[in-house]
Amino acid sequence: MSRLDREADAFRASMAAAASKLTGTTGTSAMSSAVKRNLAPPSPSPSVGSTTSAAVGTPSRRDRELPGANIVYSQPAVTGTGDSVISQMAYAVTWLRGKDEPQTYHDVLSYLSATSRSDSEQEFFVEQMRRHPQIQWIPDPNLSEQTWKTGTYIHRPTIPNVRNKTQLIAYLQKKTDASGVSVKDLKDGWPDCEPAITELEREHKVLVIRAKKDGAARMVWLDDPSLFHEVEPDLVRAWSRVELPALDVIAQKLIQAGQKPASEDPRLKAEKMPKVEKKKKRAARKGTKSTNTHMEHLLKDYSHMKR
């Protein structure tokens, strides 16, 4: 091999090595640029897919109505009777108020979903029920010894044994004073008492005070139907036609007759009277003369210099 051939072979080898280096660098840069393109943020302009789906008619988020969107979760609905003894006792009283027949302890605890609790917790709740002023415990007459599981329970209203018109009249007749009965207390044991009170009022058996706003009954008193007398319409019309003089004329005639009218206001009479100014009396000065007797030998007498 001549010298020229050896130089040509060396040149080809160097060119091949340079070509291989260039190919590796180009592939690496291509891969890095591809990764950068994949990691780049999405373009703000809408893609073809998004515009296509929008054109098809897919509802937007604003147009979609989510189920339960109008529920106010800050005010959950009442779904139970609570866990504290106080809240459960209030539910038990309300439940017993609507029952006409006595209920066992198991019936009450079943309503409160408390039958799965331990016996000690159930016994404690039953003891609190027996002490409650609005719950009456009826012992079992067939047993000589009572336990916390025996007996029945019934609501004890504020006014007991008043659930109809006859019982209401009897209760009012037994009262020894002139006080009325609150309708609110009646509703504690007789929730639908207002229609019966209205019927008794029409029969003039009770006197009722009603609210001015809605006309609901507030207080009830006993009335006597024998004291009610119908007045003939002619007398009512004749009475209405009588004209009364003015109040000033009535008062003047009463004064002329030497009587004091009931409508006279003593404050107005005091204002009409002339006010007499009272002179204030000056307090008299004491004529005693006080001196420092223990210091007379040190003081000078200036009494001769008085004007």
Short mmCIF file of C-alpha atoms in Angstrom, two decimals:
data_model
loop_
_atom_site.label_atom_id
_atom_site.label_comp_id
_atom_site.label_asym_id
_atom_site.label_seq_id
_atom_site.Cartn_x
_atom_site.Cartn_y
_atom_site.Cartn_z
CA MET A 1 0.00 0.00 0.00
CA SER A 2 1.36 3.31 -1.01
CA ARG A 3 1.57 6.36 1.13
CA LEU A 4 -1.36 7.95 -0.70
CA ASP A 5 -3.61 4.97 0.09
CA ARG A 6 -2.68 5.08 3.77
CA GLU A 7 -3.58 8.82 3.99
CA ALA A 8 -6.88 8.15 2.23
CA ASP A 9 -7.76 5.36 4.71
CA ALA A 10 -6.90 7.60 7.70
CA PHE A 11 -9.04 10.38 6.26
CA ARG A 12 -12.04 8.01 5.83
CA ALA A 13 -11.63 6.74 9.41
CA SER A 14 -11.54 10.27 10.85
CA MET A 15 -14.61 11.22 8.78
CA ALA A 16 -16.49 8.15 10.02
CA ALA A 17 -15.66 8.98 13.65
CA ALA A 18 -16.79 12.56 13.16
CA ALA A 19 -20.01 11.43 11.53
CA SER A 20 -20.81 9.05 14.42
CA LYS A 21 -20.26 11.84 16.96
CA LEU A 22 -22.49 14.18 15.02
CA THR A 23 -25.30 11.57 14.83
CA GLY A 24 -25.30 10.93 18.61
CA THR A 25 -25.42 14.63 19.47
CA THR A 26 -28.28 15.27 17.06
CA GLY A 27 -30.36 12.39 18.50
CA THR A 28 -29.84 13.58 22.07
CA SER A 29 -30.82 17.14 21.22
CA ALA A 30 -33.88 15.90 19.38
CA MET A 31 -34.96 13.83 22.35
CA SER A 32 -34.41 16.72 24.78
CA SER A 33 -36.40 19.07 22.60
CA ALA A 34 -39.22 16.51 22.44
CA VAL A 35 -39.27 16.23 26.26
CA LYS A 36 -39.29 19.99 26.56
CA ARG A 37 -42.18 20.15 24.16
CA ASN A 38 -44.09 17.59 26.26
CA LEU A 39 -43.37 19.46 29.52
CA ALA A 40 -44.31 22.82 28.10
CA PRO A 41 -47.57 24.43 29.41
CA PRO A 42 -50.68 24.03 27.24
CA SER A 43 -51.46 26.71 24.82
CA PRO A 44 -54.21 29.14 25.91
CA SER A 45 -55.89 28.82 22.56
CA PRO A 46 -58.64 26.14 22.39
CA SER A 47 -57.76 22.89 20.78
CA VAL A 48 -59.60 21.26 17.94
CA GLY A 49 -61.15 18.67 20.25
CA SER A 50 -62.50 21.27 22.64
CA THR A 51 -64.02 23.34 19.91
CA THR A 52 -65.53 20.27 18.37
CA SER A 53 -67.15 19.14 21.64
CA ALA A 54 -68.48 22.62 22.22
CA ALA A 55 -69.93 22.69 18.76
CA VAL A 56 -71.63 19.33 19.30
CA GLY A 57 -73.64 20.86 22.21
CA THR A 58 -72.06 19.60 25.44
CA PRO A 59 -73.63 21.62 28.34
CA SER A 60 -71.33 24.00 30.12
CA ARG A 61 -70.64 23.88 33.85
CA ARG A 62 -72.86 26.89 34.45
CA ASP A 63 -75.78 25.17 32.67
CA ARG A 64 -75.41 21.87 34.52
CA GLU A 65 -77.55 21.56 37.68
CA LEU A 66 -75.85 19.56 40.37
CA PRO A 67 -78.12 17.44 42.60
CA GLY A 68 -78.47 19.01 46.04
CA ALA A 69 -77.10 22.37 44.94
CA ASN A 70 -79.79 24.23 46.89
CA ILE A 71 -79.19 22.40 50.18
CA VAL A 72 -78.00 24.65 53.04
CA TYR A 73 -75.42 22.51 54.80
CA SER A 74 -74.93 25.03 57.61
CA GLN A 75 -78.42 24.11 58.88
CA PRO A 76 -78.73 20.32 58.76
CA ALA A 77 -82.12 18.71 59.06
CA VAL A 78 -83.15 17.09 62.33
CA THR A 79 -82.45 13.40 61.76
CA GLY A 80 -82.44 12.03 65.33
CA THR A 81 -83.20 12.63 68.96
CA GLY A 82 -79.72 13.67 70.04
CA ASP A 83 -77.30 12.00 72.41
CA SER A 84 -77.70 14.01 75.61
CA VAL A 85 -80.20 13.03 78.29
CA ILE A 86 -81.80 16.50 78.21
CA SER A 87 -82.60 16.44 74.49
CA GLN A 88 -83.82 12.85 74.57
CA MET A 89 -86.03 13.61 77.57
CA ALA A 90 -87.63 16.50 75.67
CA TYR A 91 -88.36 14.19 72.72
CA ALA A 92 -89.79 11.57 75.10
CA VAL A 93 -92.16 14.10 76.69
CA THR A 94 -93.35 15.27 73.26
CA TRP A 95 -93.88 11.68 72.13
CA LEU A 96 -95.81 10.72 75.28
CA ARG A 97 -97.97 13.84 74.93
CA GLY A 98 -99.39 12.47 71.70
CA LYS A 99 -100.17 9.05 73.18
CA ASP A 100 -103.49 8.32 74.86
CA GLU A 101 -102.40 4.98 76.32
CA PRO A 102 -99.54 4.37 78.81
CA GLN A 103 -96.28 3.22 77.25
CA THR A 104 -93.58 0.88 78.59
CA TYR A 105 -89.95 1.88 79.02
CA HIS A 106 -89.05 -0.27 76.00
CA ASP A 107 -91.52 1.66 73.83
CA VAL A 108 -89.95 4.96 74.85
CA LEU A 109 -86.39 3.74 74.30
CA SER A 110 -87.35 2.25 70.94
CA TYR A 111 -88.69 5.62 69.83
CA LEU A 112 -85.40 7.22 70.93
CA SER A 113 -83.33 4.47 69.22
CA ALA A 114 -81.64 3.77 72.54
CA THR A 115 -82.38 0.07 72.99
CA SER A 116 -78.83 -0.88 71.97
CA ARG A 117 -77.27 0.96 74.88
CA SER A 118 -76.02 -0.77 77.99
CA ASP A 119 -78.35 -1.66 80.85
CA SER A 120 -76.74 0.92 83.13
CA GLU A 121 -77.40 3.73 80.64
CA GLN A 122 -80.99 2.58 80.10
CA GLU A 123 -81.58 2.33 83.83
CA PHE A 124 -80.23 5.85 84.37
CA PHE A 125 -82.53 7.25 81.70
CA VAL A 126 -85.56 5.45 83.17
CA GLU A 127 -84.78 6.89 86.61
CA GLN A 128 -84.66 10.37 85.11
CA MET A 129 -88.01 9.77 83.43
CA ARG A 130 -89.61 8.85 86.75
CA ARG A 131 -88.34 12.11 88.27
CA HIS A 132 -89.50 14.30 85.40
CA PRO A 133 -92.46 16.54 86.37
CA GLN A 134 -94.21 16.02 82.99
CA ILE A 135 -93.97 12.22 83.01
CA GLN A 136 -96.06 10.01 85.30
CA TRP A 137 -94.88 6.54 86.19
CA ILE A 138 -97.64 3.97 86.78
CA PRO A 139 -96.31 0.97 88.77
CA ASP A 140 -97.37 -2.54 87.79
CA PRO A 141 -100.19 -3.54 90.18
CA ASN A 142 -99.47 -7.25 89.67
CA LEU A 143 -95.97 -7.03 91.16
CA SER A 144 -95.05 -6.54 94.81
CA GLU A 145 -91.54 -5.31 94.00
CA GLN A 146 -90.91 -2.81 91.21
CA THR A 147 -87.71 -2.58 89.13
CA TRP A 148 -86.57 -0.07 86.57
CA LYS A 149 -88.10 -2.23 83.82
CA THR A 150 -91.59 -2.46 85.34
CA GLY A 151 -94.55 -0.12 85.06
CA THR A 152 -95.74 2.18 82.31
CA TYR A 153 -95.36 5.87 81.56
CA ILE A 154 -97.85 8.53 80.52
CA HIS A 155 -97.68 12.26 79.95
CA ARG A 156 -98.57 14.39 82.97
CA PRO A 157 -100.13 17.64 81.69
CA THR A 158 -100.07 20.99 83.46
CA ILE A 159 -103.85 20.75 83.98
CA PRO A 160 -104.62 17.04 84.46
CA ASN A 161 -107.82 15.26 83.43
CA VAL A 162 -109.11 18.03 81.15
CA ARG A 163 -109.56 16.75 77.61
CA ASN A 164 -113.15 17.71 76.70
CA LYS A 165 -115.80 20.36 77.32
CA THR A 166 -117.40 18.60 80.28
CA GLN A 167 -114.09 18.19 82.10
CA LEU A 168 -113.20 21.83 81.42
CA ILE A 169 -116.48 23.10 82.93
CA ALA A 170 -116.00 20.81 85.94
CA TYR A 171 -112.45 22.07 86.45
CA LEU A 172 -113.57 25.72 86.29
CA GLN A 173 -116.37 25.05 88.76
CA LYS A 174 -113.94 23.54 91.28
CA LYS A 175 -111.74 26.64 91.34
CA THR A 176 -111.95 28.52 94.63
CA ASP A 177 -110.68 31.86 93.27
CA ALA A 178 -111.61 34.14 90.39
CA SER A 179 -108.47 33.49 88.37
CA GLY A 180 -108.74 32.31 84.81
CA VAL A 181 -107.16 29.34 83.07
CA SER A 182 -104.43 29.79 80.51
CA VAL A 183 -105.20 28.22 77.14
CA LYS A 184 -101.50 27.43 76.80
CA ASP A 185 -101.73 25.23 79.91
CA LEU A 186 -104.86 23.58 78.53
CA LYS A 187 -103.10 22.73 75.26
CA ASP A 188 -100.39 20.88 77.18
CA GLY A 189 -102.86 18.04 77.80
CA TRP A 190 -105.53 18.97 75.24
CA PRO A 191 -103.86 20.23 72.05
CA ASP A 192 -107.07 20.74 70.02
CA CYS A 193 -109.05 22.59 72.68
CA GLU A 194 -109.75 25.81 70.74
CA PRO A 195 -112.84 24.58 68.80
CA ALA A 196 -114.41 23.37 72.06
CA ILE A 197 -113.64 26.70 73.76
CA THR A 198 -115.34 28.56 70.88
CA GLU A 199 -118.46 26.39 71.22
CA LEU A 200 -118.62 26.99 74.98
CA GLU A 201 -118.23 30.70 74.38
CA ARG A 202 -121.21 30.72 72.02
CA GLU A 203 -123.26 28.90 74.65
CA HIS A 204 -122.25 31.57 77.23
CA LYS A 205 -120.68 28.93 79.47
CA VAL A 206 -117.19 30.47 79.46
CA LEU A 207 -115.73 33.93 79.09
CA VAL A 208 -112.76 34.11 76.74
CA ILE A 209 -110.06 36.73 76.25
CA ARG A 210 -108.60 36.61 72.76
CA ALA A 211 -105.53 38.12 71.16
CA LYS A 212 -106.11 41.21 69.03
CA LYS A 213 -103.71 40.07 66.31
CA ASP A 214 -105.09 36.64 65.35
CA GLY A 215 -108.13 36.21 67.62
CA ALA A 216 -106.64 33.16 69.35
CA ALA A 217 -107.93 32.35 72.82
CA ARG A 218 -105.59 33.30 75.65
CA MET A 219 -107.52 33.01 78.93
CA VAL A 220 -110.79 31.28 79.94
CA TRP A 221 -113.18 32.01 82.85
CA LEU A 222 -116.40 30.33 83.93
CA ASP A 223 -119.63 31.99 82.80
CA ASP A 224 -123.27 31.55 83.77
CA PRO A 225 -125.75 31.18 80.87
CA SER A 226 -128.65 32.19 83.14
CA LEU A 227 -127.21 35.71 83.41
CA PHE A 228 -127.39 36.25 79.67
CA HIS A 229 -130.57 37.87 78.39
CA GLU A 230 -131.44 38.68 74.83
CA VAL A 231 -132.28 42.34 74.19
CA GLU A 232 -134.98 43.14 71.67
CA PRO A 233 -133.73 44.87 68.50
CA ASP A 234 -136.25 47.72 68.90
CA LEU A 235 -134.81 48.59 72.30
CA VAL A 236 -131.29 48.49 70.91
CA ARG A 237 -132.22 50.89 68.12
CA ALA A 238 -134.07 53.22 70.51
CA TRP A 239 -131.08 53.24 72.84
CA SER A 240 -128.76 54.09 69.96
CA ARG A 241 -130.94 57.02 68.88
CA VAL A 242 -130.62 58.81 72.22
CA GLU A 243 -128.14 61.67 71.87
CA LEU A 244 -125.90 62.41 74.81
CA PRO A 245 -124.68 65.95 75.54
CA ALA A 246 -121.03 66.81 75.24
CA LEU A 247 -118.70 65.96 78.09
CA ASP A 248 -118.11 69.62 78.93
CA VAL A 249 -121.86 70.20 79.29
CA ILE A 250 -122.25 67.16 81.52
CA ALA A 251 -119.36 68.24 83.72
CA GLN A 252 -120.76 71.77 84.03
CA LYS A 253 -124.21 70.51 85.04
CA LEU A 254 -122.70 68.22 87.65
CA ILE A 255 -120.72 71.09 89.13
CA GLN A 256 -123.86 73.25 89.26
CA ALA A 257 -125.59 70.43 91.13
CA GLY A 258 -122.75 70.35 93.66
CA GLN A 259 -121.28 67.06 92.43
CA LYS A 260 -117.80 66.31 91.29
CA PRO A 261 -117.61 64.88 87.77
CA ALA A 262 -115.66 61.65 87.44
CA SER A 263 -114.05 62.89 84.24
CA GLU A 264 -112.41 65.85 85.96
CA ASP A 265 -108.66 65.58 85.94
CA PRO A 266 -107.13 66.89 89.19
CA ARG A 267 -103.93 67.80 87.35
CA LEU A 268 -105.82 70.19 85.05
CA LYS A 269 -107.43 71.79 88.07
CA ALA A 270 -104.04 72.31 89.66
CA GLU A 271 -102.73 73.93 86.47
CA LYS A 272 -105.64 76.40 86.35
CA MET A 273 -105.01 77.62 89.89
CA PRO A 274 -102.65 80.63 90.11
CA LYS A 275 -99.27 79.83 91.50
CA VAL A 276 -98.32 81.69 94.67
CA GLU A 277 -94.65 82.41 95.01
CA LYS A 278 -93.34 81.50 98.40
CA LYS A 279 -90.59 83.66 99.82
CA LYS A 280 -87.68 81.83 101.22
CA LYS A 281 -86.98 82.59 104.83
CA ARG A 282 -83.39 83.36 105.67
CA ALA A 283 -81.97 81.41 108.51
CA ALA A 284 -81.34 83.55 111.63
CA ARG A 285 -77.73 83.91 112.65
CA LYS A 286 -76.75 82.98 116.14
CA GLY A 287 -75.75 85.95 118.31
CA THR A 288 -73.13 84.11 120.28
CA LYS A 289 -69.58 85.34 120.00
CA SER A 290 -66.85 82.79 119.73
CA THR A 291 -63.23 83.62 120.50
CA ASN A 292 -60.07 81.72 121.06
CA THR A 293 -60.01 82.07 124.80
CA HIS A 294 -56.84 80.09 125.22
CA MET A 295 -54.96 82.50 122.94
CA GLU A 296 -56.26 85.83 124.20
CA HIS A 297 -52.84 86.81 125.55
CA LEU A 298 -51.29 86.38 122.10
CA LEU A 299 -53.94 88.14 119.98
CA LYS A 300 -54.50 91.86 119.53
CA ASP A 301 -57.88 93.50 119.81
CA TYR A 302 -58.97 95.14 116.52
CA SER A 303 -62.63 95.65 117.46
CA HIS A 304 -62.12 99.45 117.70
CA MET A 305 -61.26 99.53 113.96
CA LYS A 306 -64.72 98.29 112.83
CA ARG A 307 -66.64 100.76 110.69
#
